[in-house]
mmCIF file of C-alpha atoms in Angstrom:
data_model
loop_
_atom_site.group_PDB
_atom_site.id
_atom_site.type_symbol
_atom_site.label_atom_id
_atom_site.label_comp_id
_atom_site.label_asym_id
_atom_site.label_seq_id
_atom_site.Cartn_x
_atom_site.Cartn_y
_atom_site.Cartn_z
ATOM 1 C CA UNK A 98 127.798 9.363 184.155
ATOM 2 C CA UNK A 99 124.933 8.838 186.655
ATOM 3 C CA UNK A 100 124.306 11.496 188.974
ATOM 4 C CA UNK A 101 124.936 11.033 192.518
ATOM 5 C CA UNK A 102 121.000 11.305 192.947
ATOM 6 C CA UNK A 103 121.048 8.139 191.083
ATOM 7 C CA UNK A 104 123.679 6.476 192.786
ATOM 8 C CA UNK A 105 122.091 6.454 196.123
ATOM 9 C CA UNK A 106 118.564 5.309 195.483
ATOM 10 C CA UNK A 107 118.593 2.731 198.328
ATOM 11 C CA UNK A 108 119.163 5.496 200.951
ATOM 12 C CA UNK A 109 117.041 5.344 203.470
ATOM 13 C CA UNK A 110 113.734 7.700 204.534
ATOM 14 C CA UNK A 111 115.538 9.562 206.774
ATOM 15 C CA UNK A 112 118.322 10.521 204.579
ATOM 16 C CA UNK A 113 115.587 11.495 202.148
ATOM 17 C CA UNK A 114 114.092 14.697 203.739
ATOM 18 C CA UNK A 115 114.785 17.566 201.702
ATOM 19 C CA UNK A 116 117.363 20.002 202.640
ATOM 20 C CA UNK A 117 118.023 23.449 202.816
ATOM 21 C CA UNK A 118 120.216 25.312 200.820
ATOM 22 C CA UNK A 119 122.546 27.812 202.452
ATOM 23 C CA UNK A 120 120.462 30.610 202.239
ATOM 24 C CA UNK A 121 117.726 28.755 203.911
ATOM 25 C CA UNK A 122 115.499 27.845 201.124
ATOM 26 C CA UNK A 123 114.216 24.298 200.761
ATOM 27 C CA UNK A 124 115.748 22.295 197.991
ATOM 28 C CA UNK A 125 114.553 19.127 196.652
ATOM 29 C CA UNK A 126 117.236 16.142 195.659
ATOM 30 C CA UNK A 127 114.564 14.946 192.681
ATOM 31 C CA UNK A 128 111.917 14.113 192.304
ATOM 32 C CA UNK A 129 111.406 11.079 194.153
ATOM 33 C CA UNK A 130 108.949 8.240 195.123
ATOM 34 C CA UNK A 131 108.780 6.427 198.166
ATOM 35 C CA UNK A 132 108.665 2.368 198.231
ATOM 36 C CA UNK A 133 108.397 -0.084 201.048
ATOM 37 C CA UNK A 134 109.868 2.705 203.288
ATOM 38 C CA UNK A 135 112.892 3.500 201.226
ATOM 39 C CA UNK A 136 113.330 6.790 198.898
ATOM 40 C CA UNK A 137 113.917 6.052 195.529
ATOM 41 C CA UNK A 138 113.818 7.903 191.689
ATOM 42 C CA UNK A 139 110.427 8.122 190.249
ATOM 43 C CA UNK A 140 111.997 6.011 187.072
ATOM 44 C CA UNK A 141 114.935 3.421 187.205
ATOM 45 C CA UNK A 142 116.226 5.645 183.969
ATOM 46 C CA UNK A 143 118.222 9.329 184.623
ATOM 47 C CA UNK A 144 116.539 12.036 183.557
ATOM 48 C CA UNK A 145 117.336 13.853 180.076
ATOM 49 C CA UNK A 146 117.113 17.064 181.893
ATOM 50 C CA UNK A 147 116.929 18.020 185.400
ATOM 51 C CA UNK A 148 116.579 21.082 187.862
ATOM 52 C CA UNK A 149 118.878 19.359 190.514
ATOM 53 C CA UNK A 150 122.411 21.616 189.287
ATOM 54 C CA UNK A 151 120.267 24.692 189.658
ATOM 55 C CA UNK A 152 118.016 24.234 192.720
ATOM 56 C CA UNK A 153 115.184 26.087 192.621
ATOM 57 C CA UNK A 154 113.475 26.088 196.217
ATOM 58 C CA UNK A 155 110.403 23.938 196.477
ATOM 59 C CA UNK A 156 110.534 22.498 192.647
ATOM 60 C CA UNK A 157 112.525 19.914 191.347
ATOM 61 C CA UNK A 158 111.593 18.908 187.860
ATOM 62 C CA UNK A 159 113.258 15.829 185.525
ATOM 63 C CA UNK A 160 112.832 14.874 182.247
ATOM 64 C CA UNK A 161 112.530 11.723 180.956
ATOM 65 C CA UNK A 162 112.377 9.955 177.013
ATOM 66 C CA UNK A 163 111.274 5.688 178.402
ATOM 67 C CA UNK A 164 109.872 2.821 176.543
ATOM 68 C CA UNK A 165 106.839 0.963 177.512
ATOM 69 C CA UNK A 166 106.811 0.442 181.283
ATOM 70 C CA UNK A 167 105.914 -0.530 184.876
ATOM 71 C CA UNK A 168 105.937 1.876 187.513
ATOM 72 C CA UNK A 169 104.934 -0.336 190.781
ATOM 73 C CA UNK A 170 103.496 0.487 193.722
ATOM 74 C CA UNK A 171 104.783 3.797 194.982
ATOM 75 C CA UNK A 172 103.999 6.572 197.139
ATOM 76 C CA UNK A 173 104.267 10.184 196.573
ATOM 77 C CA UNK A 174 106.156 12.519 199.406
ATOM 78 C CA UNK A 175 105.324 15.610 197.353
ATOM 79 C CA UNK A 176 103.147 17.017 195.337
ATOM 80 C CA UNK A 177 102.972 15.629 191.855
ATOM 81 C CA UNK A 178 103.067 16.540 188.424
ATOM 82 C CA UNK A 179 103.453 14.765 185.641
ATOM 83 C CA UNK A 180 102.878 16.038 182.071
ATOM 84 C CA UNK A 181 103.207 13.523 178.685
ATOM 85 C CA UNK A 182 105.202 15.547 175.733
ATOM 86 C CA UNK A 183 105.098 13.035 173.124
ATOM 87 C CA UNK A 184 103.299 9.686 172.839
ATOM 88 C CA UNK A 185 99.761 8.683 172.622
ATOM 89 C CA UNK A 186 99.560 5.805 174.666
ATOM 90 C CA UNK A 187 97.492 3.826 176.359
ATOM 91 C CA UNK A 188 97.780 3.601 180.155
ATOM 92 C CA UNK A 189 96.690 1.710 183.184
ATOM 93 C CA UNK A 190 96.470 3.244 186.662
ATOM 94 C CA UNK A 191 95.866 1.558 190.138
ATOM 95 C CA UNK A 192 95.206 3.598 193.712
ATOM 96 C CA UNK A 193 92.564 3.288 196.461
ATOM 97 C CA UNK A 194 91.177 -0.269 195.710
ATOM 98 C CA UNK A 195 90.252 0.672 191.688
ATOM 99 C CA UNK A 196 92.132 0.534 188.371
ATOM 100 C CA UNK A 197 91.180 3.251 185.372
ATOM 101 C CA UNK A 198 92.443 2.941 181.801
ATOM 102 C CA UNK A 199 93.324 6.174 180.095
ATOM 103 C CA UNK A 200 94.913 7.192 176.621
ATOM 104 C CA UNK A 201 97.718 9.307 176.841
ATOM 105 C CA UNK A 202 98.221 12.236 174.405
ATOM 106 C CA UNK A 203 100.738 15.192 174.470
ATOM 107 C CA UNK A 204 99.291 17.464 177.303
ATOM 108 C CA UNK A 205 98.166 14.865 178.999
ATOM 109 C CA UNK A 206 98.708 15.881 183.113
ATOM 110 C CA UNK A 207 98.666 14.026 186.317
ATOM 111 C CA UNK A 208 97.746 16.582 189.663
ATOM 112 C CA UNK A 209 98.304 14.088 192.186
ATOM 113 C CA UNK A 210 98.260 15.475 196.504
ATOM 114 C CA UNK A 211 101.308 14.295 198.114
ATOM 115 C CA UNK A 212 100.660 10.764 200.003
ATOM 116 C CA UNK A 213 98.937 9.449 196.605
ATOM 117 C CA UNK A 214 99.801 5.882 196.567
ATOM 118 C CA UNK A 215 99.574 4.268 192.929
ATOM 119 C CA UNK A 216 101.514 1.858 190.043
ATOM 120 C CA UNK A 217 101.015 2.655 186.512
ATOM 121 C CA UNK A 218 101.587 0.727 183.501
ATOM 122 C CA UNK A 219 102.598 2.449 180.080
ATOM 123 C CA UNK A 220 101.799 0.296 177.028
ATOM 124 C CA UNK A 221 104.215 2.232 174.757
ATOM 125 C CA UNK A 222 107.234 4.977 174.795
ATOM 126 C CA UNK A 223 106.344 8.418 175.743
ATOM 127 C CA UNK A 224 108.998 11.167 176.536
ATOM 128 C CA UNK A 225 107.326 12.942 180.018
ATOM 129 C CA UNK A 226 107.902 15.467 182.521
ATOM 130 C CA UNK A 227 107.977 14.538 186.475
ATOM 131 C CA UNK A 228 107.624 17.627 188.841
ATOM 132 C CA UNK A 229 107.846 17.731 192.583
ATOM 133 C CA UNK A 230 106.036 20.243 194.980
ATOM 134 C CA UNK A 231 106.851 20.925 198.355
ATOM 135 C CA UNK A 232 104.173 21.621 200.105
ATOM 136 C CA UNK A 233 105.691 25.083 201.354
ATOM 137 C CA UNK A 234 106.064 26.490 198.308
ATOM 138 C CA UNK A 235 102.076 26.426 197.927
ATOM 139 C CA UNK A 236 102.109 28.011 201.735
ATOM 140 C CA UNK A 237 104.268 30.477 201.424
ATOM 141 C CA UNK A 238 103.668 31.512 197.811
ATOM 142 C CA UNK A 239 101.238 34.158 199.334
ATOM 143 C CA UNK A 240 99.900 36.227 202.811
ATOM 144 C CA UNK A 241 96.672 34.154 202.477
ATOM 145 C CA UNK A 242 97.818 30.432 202.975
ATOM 146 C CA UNK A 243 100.886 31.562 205.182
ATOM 147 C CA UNK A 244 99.619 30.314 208.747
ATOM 148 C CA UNK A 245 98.581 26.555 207.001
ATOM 149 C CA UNK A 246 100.688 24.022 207.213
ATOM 150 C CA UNK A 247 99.672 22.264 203.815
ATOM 151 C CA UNK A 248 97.471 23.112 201.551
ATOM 152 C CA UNK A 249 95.346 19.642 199.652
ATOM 153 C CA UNK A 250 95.064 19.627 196.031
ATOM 154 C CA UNK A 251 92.358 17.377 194.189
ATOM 155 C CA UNK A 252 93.226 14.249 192.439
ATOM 156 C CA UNK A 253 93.748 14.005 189.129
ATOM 157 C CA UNK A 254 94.977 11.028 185.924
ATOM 158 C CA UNK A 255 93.791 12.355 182.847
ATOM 159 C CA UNK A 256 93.903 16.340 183.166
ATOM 160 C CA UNK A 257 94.797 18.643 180.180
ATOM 161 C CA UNK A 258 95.239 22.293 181.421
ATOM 162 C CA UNK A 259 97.333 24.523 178.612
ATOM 163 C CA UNK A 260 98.820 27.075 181.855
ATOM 164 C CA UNK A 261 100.128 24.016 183.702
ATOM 165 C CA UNK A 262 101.783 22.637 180.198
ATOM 166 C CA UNK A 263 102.896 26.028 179.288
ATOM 167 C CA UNK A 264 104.804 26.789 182.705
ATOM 168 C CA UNK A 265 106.524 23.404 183.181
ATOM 169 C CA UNK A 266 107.767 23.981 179.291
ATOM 170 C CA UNK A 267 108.915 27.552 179.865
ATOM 171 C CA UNK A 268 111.012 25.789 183.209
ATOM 172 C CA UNK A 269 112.062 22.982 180.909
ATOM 173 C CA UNK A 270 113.265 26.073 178.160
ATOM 174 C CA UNK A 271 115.175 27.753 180.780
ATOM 175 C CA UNK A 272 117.068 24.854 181.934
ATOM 176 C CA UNK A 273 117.645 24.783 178.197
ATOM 177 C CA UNK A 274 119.408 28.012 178.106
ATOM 178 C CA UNK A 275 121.493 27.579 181.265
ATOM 179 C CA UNK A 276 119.458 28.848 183.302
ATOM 180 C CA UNK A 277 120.738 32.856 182.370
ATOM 181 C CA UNK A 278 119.600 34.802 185.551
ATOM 182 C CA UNK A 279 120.313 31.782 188.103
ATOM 183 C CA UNK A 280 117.747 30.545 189.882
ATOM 184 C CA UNK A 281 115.730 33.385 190.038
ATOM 185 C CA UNK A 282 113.387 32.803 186.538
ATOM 186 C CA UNK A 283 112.719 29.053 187.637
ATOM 187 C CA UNK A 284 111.228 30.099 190.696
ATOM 188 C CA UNK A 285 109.717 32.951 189.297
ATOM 189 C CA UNK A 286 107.700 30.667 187.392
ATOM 190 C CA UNK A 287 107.169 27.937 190.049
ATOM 191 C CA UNK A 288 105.795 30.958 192.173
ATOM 192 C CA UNK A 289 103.359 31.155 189.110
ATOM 193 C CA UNK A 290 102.408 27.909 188.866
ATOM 194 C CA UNK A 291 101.601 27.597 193.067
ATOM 195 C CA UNK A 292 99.689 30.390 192.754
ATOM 196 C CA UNK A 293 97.598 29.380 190.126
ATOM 197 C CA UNK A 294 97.461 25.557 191.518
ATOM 198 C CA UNK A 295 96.140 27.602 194.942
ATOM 199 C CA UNK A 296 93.149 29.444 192.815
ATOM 200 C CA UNK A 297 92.251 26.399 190.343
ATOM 201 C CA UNK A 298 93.222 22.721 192.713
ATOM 202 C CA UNK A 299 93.571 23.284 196.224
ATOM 203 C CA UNK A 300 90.046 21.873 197.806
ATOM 204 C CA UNK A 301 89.938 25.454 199.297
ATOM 205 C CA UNK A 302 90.530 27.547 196.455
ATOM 206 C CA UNK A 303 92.739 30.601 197.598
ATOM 207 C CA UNK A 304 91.992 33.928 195.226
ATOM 208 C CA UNK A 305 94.847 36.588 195.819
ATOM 209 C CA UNK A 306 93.965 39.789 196.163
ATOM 210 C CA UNK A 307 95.024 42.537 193.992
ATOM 211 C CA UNK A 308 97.942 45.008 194.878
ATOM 212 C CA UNK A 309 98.425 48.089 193.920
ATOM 213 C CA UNK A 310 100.711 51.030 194.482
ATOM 214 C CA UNK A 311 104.374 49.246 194.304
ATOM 215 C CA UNK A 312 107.103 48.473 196.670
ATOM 216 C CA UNK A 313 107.443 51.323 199.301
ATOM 217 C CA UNK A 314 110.773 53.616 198.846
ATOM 218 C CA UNK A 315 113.114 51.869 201.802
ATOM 219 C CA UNK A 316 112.080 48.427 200.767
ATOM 220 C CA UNK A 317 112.569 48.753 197.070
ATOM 221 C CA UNK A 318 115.874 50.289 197.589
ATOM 222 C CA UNK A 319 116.717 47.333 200.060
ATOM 223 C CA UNK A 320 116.293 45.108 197.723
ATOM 224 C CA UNK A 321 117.905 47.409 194.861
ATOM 225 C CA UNK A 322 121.008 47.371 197.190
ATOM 226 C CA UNK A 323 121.366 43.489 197.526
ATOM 227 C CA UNK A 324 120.826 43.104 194.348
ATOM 228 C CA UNK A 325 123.722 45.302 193.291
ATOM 229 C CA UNK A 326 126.047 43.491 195.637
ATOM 230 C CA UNK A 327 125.721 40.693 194.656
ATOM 231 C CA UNK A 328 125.024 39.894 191.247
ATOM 232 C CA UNK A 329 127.966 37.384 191.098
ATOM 233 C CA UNK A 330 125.760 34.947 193.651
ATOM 234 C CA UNK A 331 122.917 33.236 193.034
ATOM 235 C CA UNK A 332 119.848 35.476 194.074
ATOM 236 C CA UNK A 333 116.628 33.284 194.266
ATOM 237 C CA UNK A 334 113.221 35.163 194.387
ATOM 238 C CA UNK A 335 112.648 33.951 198.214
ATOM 239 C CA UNK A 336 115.697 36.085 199.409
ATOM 240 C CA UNK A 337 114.207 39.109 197.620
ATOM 241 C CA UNK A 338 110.695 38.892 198.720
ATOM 242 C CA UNK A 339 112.235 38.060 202.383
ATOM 243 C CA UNK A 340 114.306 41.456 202.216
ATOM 244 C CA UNK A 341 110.741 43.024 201.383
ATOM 245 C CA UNK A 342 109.526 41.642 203.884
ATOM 246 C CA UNK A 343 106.238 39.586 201.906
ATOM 247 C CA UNK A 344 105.563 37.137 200.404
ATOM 248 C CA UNK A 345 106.644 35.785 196.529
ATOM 249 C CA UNK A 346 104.161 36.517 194.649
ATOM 250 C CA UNK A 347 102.996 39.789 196.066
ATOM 251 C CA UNK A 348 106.608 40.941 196.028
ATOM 252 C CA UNK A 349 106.830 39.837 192.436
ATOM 253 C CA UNK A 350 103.558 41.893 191.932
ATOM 254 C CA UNK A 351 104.616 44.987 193.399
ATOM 255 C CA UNK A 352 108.226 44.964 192.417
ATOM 256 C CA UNK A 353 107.090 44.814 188.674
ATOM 257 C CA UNK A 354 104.785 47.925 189.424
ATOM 258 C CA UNK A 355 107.893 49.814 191.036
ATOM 259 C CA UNK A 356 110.564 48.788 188.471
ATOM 260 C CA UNK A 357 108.471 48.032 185.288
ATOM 261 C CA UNK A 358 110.197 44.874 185.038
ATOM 262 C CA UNK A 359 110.142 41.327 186.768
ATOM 263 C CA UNK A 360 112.734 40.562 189.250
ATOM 264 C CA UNK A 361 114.013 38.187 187.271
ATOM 265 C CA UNK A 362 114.726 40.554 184.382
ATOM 266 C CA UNK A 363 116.163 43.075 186.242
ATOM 267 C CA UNK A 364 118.664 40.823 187.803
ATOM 268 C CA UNK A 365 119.305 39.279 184.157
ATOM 269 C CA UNK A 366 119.866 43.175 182.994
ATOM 270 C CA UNK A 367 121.957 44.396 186.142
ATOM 271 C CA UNK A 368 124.663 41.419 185.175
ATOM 272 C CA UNK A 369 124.733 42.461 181.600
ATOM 273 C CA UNK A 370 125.405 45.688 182.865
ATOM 274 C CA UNK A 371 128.138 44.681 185.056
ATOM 275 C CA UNK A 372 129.373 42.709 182.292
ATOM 276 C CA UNK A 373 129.697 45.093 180.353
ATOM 277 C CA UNK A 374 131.340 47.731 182.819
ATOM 278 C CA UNK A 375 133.662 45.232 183.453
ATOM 279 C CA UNK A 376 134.496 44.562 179.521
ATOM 280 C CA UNK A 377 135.843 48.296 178.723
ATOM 281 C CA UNK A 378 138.476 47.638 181.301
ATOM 282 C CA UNK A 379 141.297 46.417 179.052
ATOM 283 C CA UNK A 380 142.580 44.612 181.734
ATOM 284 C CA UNK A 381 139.929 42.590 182.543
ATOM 285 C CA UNK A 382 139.850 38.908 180.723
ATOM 286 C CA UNK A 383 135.738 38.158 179.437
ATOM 287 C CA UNK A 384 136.177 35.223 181.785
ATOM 288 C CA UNK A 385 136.695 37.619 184.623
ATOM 289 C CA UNK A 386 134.237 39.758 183.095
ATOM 290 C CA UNK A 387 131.343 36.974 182.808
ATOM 291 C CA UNK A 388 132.166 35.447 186.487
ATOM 292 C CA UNK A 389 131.844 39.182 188.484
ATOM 293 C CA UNK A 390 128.990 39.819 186.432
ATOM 294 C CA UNK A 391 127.377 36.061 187.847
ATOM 295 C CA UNK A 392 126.999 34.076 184.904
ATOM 296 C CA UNK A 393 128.577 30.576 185.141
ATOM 297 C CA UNK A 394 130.865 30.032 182.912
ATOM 298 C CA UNK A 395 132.402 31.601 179.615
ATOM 299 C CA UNK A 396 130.443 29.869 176.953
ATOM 300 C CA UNK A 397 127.485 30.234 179.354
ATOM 301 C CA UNK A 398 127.943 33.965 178.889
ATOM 302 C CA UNK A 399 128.927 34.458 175.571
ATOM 303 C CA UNK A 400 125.927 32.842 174.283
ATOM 304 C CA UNK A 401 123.582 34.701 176.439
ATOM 305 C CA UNK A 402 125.240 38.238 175.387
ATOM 306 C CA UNK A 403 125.109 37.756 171.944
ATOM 307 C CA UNK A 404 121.635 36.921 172.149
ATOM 308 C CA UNK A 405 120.812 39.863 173.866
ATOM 309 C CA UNK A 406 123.630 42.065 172.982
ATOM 310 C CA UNK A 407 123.408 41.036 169.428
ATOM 311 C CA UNK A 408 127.576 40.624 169.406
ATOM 312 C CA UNK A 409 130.188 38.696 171.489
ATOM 313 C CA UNK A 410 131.807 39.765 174.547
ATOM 314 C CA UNK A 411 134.944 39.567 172.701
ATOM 315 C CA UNK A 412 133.730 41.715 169.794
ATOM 316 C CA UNK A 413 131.915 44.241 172.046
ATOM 317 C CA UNK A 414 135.744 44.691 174.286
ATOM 318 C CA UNK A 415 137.887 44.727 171.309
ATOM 319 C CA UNK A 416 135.127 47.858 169.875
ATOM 320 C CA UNK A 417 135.255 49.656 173.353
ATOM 321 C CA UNK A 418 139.309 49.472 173.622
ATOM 322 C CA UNK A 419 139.317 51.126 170.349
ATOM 323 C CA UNK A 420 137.077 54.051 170.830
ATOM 324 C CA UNK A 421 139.022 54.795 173.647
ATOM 325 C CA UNK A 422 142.602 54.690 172.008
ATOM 326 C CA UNK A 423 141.280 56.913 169.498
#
């Protein structure tokens, strides 16, 4: 069944601006184009995956598997990227007056600034990636570009950069999995990716500068605190790094130098731990136990404990209930 994304594509501009979520970060519907002043999909087709259930802040990214095809004339509201998985094709692109012709191979990127206007025809089937930007998630990513408003990124049709490909595929891998520590890892890694589109793309190139040292006692142990209550919410990175009172990435820095571990990890281990508190009460269900510890459903979380328990939930109950009847 088509999303609800999909069933409104003749909304209107207005009633395209992105939203925030209810902790205040801003979340993208899709990843949309805009055409003669109306919001609409990217591609007619769904996407074969998509970050919309999980909503990272600033990032939406789709999947897509299409036949030969005509994108027309279209303008980007967001940043752009687009990155070919399979398919060497041959592809025409029109924007600013001029028309290029490019073969497509896996790896094969778009970079495009937001406000890009362009059509491009595909001369066979590919199966591609389509990622949006905000532009605040390349302000706010660190101290440095904080004060801008935007930040411009050059253009570009027929880029292959193996960090770009290997981020989007480690987002596309976690949506995959179910997304185990919430949104948290996605943005983790779109915080990643800004960062390094900031040092390598931006017209300005933006170098962050090194920290040292780790979070400072009171702060770590603020966010140490939220964390522990409450695992069974969605914690994004922006909440912790606002409760430290920097930015993403420098709070991702320092919090790894403090804890030994990325944020994202931590929170991953902390539910497993509650989990697993939870699962030597006999009278708690491993549906009960799953939920309090935040993961979002029961298959959800048996598949991610056996993975990294190396047994069911089920298995590793029944085991505790019997060491403690004997």
């Amino acid at each position: 069944m088509a999303s609800k994304h999909w069933a409104n594509v003749s909304q209107s501009l207005e009633g395209f601006q992105v939203r925030p979520s209810t902790t205040g970060r801003i979340v993208l519907p899709g990843v949309d184009v805009v055409r003669a002043g109306r919001a609409e999909p990217f591609l007619d087709s769904p996407p074969t995956l998509s970050s919309a259930t999980v909503q990272w802040g600033g990032i939406a990214l789709e999947n897509y598997t299409t036949p030969a095809v005509f994108i027309p004339r279209h303008e980007h509201p967001e940043h752009f990227l687009h990155l070919v998985l399979r398919g060497t094709v041959k592809y025409e692109v029109s924007t600013k007056g001029r028309s290029q012709r490019f073969t497509s191979r896996p790896g094969t990127i778009f970079l495009l600034p937001r406000g890009t206007v362009d059509e491009v025809n595909w001369t066979g089937p590919t199966q591609r990636m389509a990622v949006a930007i905000h532009p605040l998630l390349l302000t706010k990513v660190l101290e440095e570009t904080a004060h801008e408003s935007d930040v411009e990124l050059t253009e570009h049709w027929d880029l292959t950069d193996g960090h770009i490909s290997a981020l989007l595929q480690e987002m596309t891998a976690d949506l995959d999995e179910g997304s185990p520590a919430g949104t948290i890892y996605g943005e983790s890694l779109a915080n990643t990716l800004a960062v390094y589109l900031l040092k390598r793309y931006a017209t300005r190139p933006v170098t962050p500068i090194a920290c040292k040292g780790g979070l400072p006692g009171y702060r770590l142990k603020l966010v140490l605190d939220f964390i522990a209550n409450n695992l069974e919410e969605s914690i994004s990175l922006s909440q912790l790094a606002t409760i430290a009172g920097m930015s993403p990435h420098y709070f991702s820095e320092l919090f790894k130098q403090s804890t030994g571990c990325t944020p994202h990890n931590y929170v991953l281990v902390q539910r497993l731990e509650r989990a697993k508190q939870r699962l030597r009460d006999p009278k708690c269900s491993v549906i009960e136990a799953g939920l309090d510890a935040g993961f979002q459903n029961a298959s959800h979380f048996a598949r991610i404990f056996r993975k990294l328990e190396g047994t069911t939930p089920s298995r590793f109950r029944a085991d505790n209930v019997l060491r403690a009847r004997s």
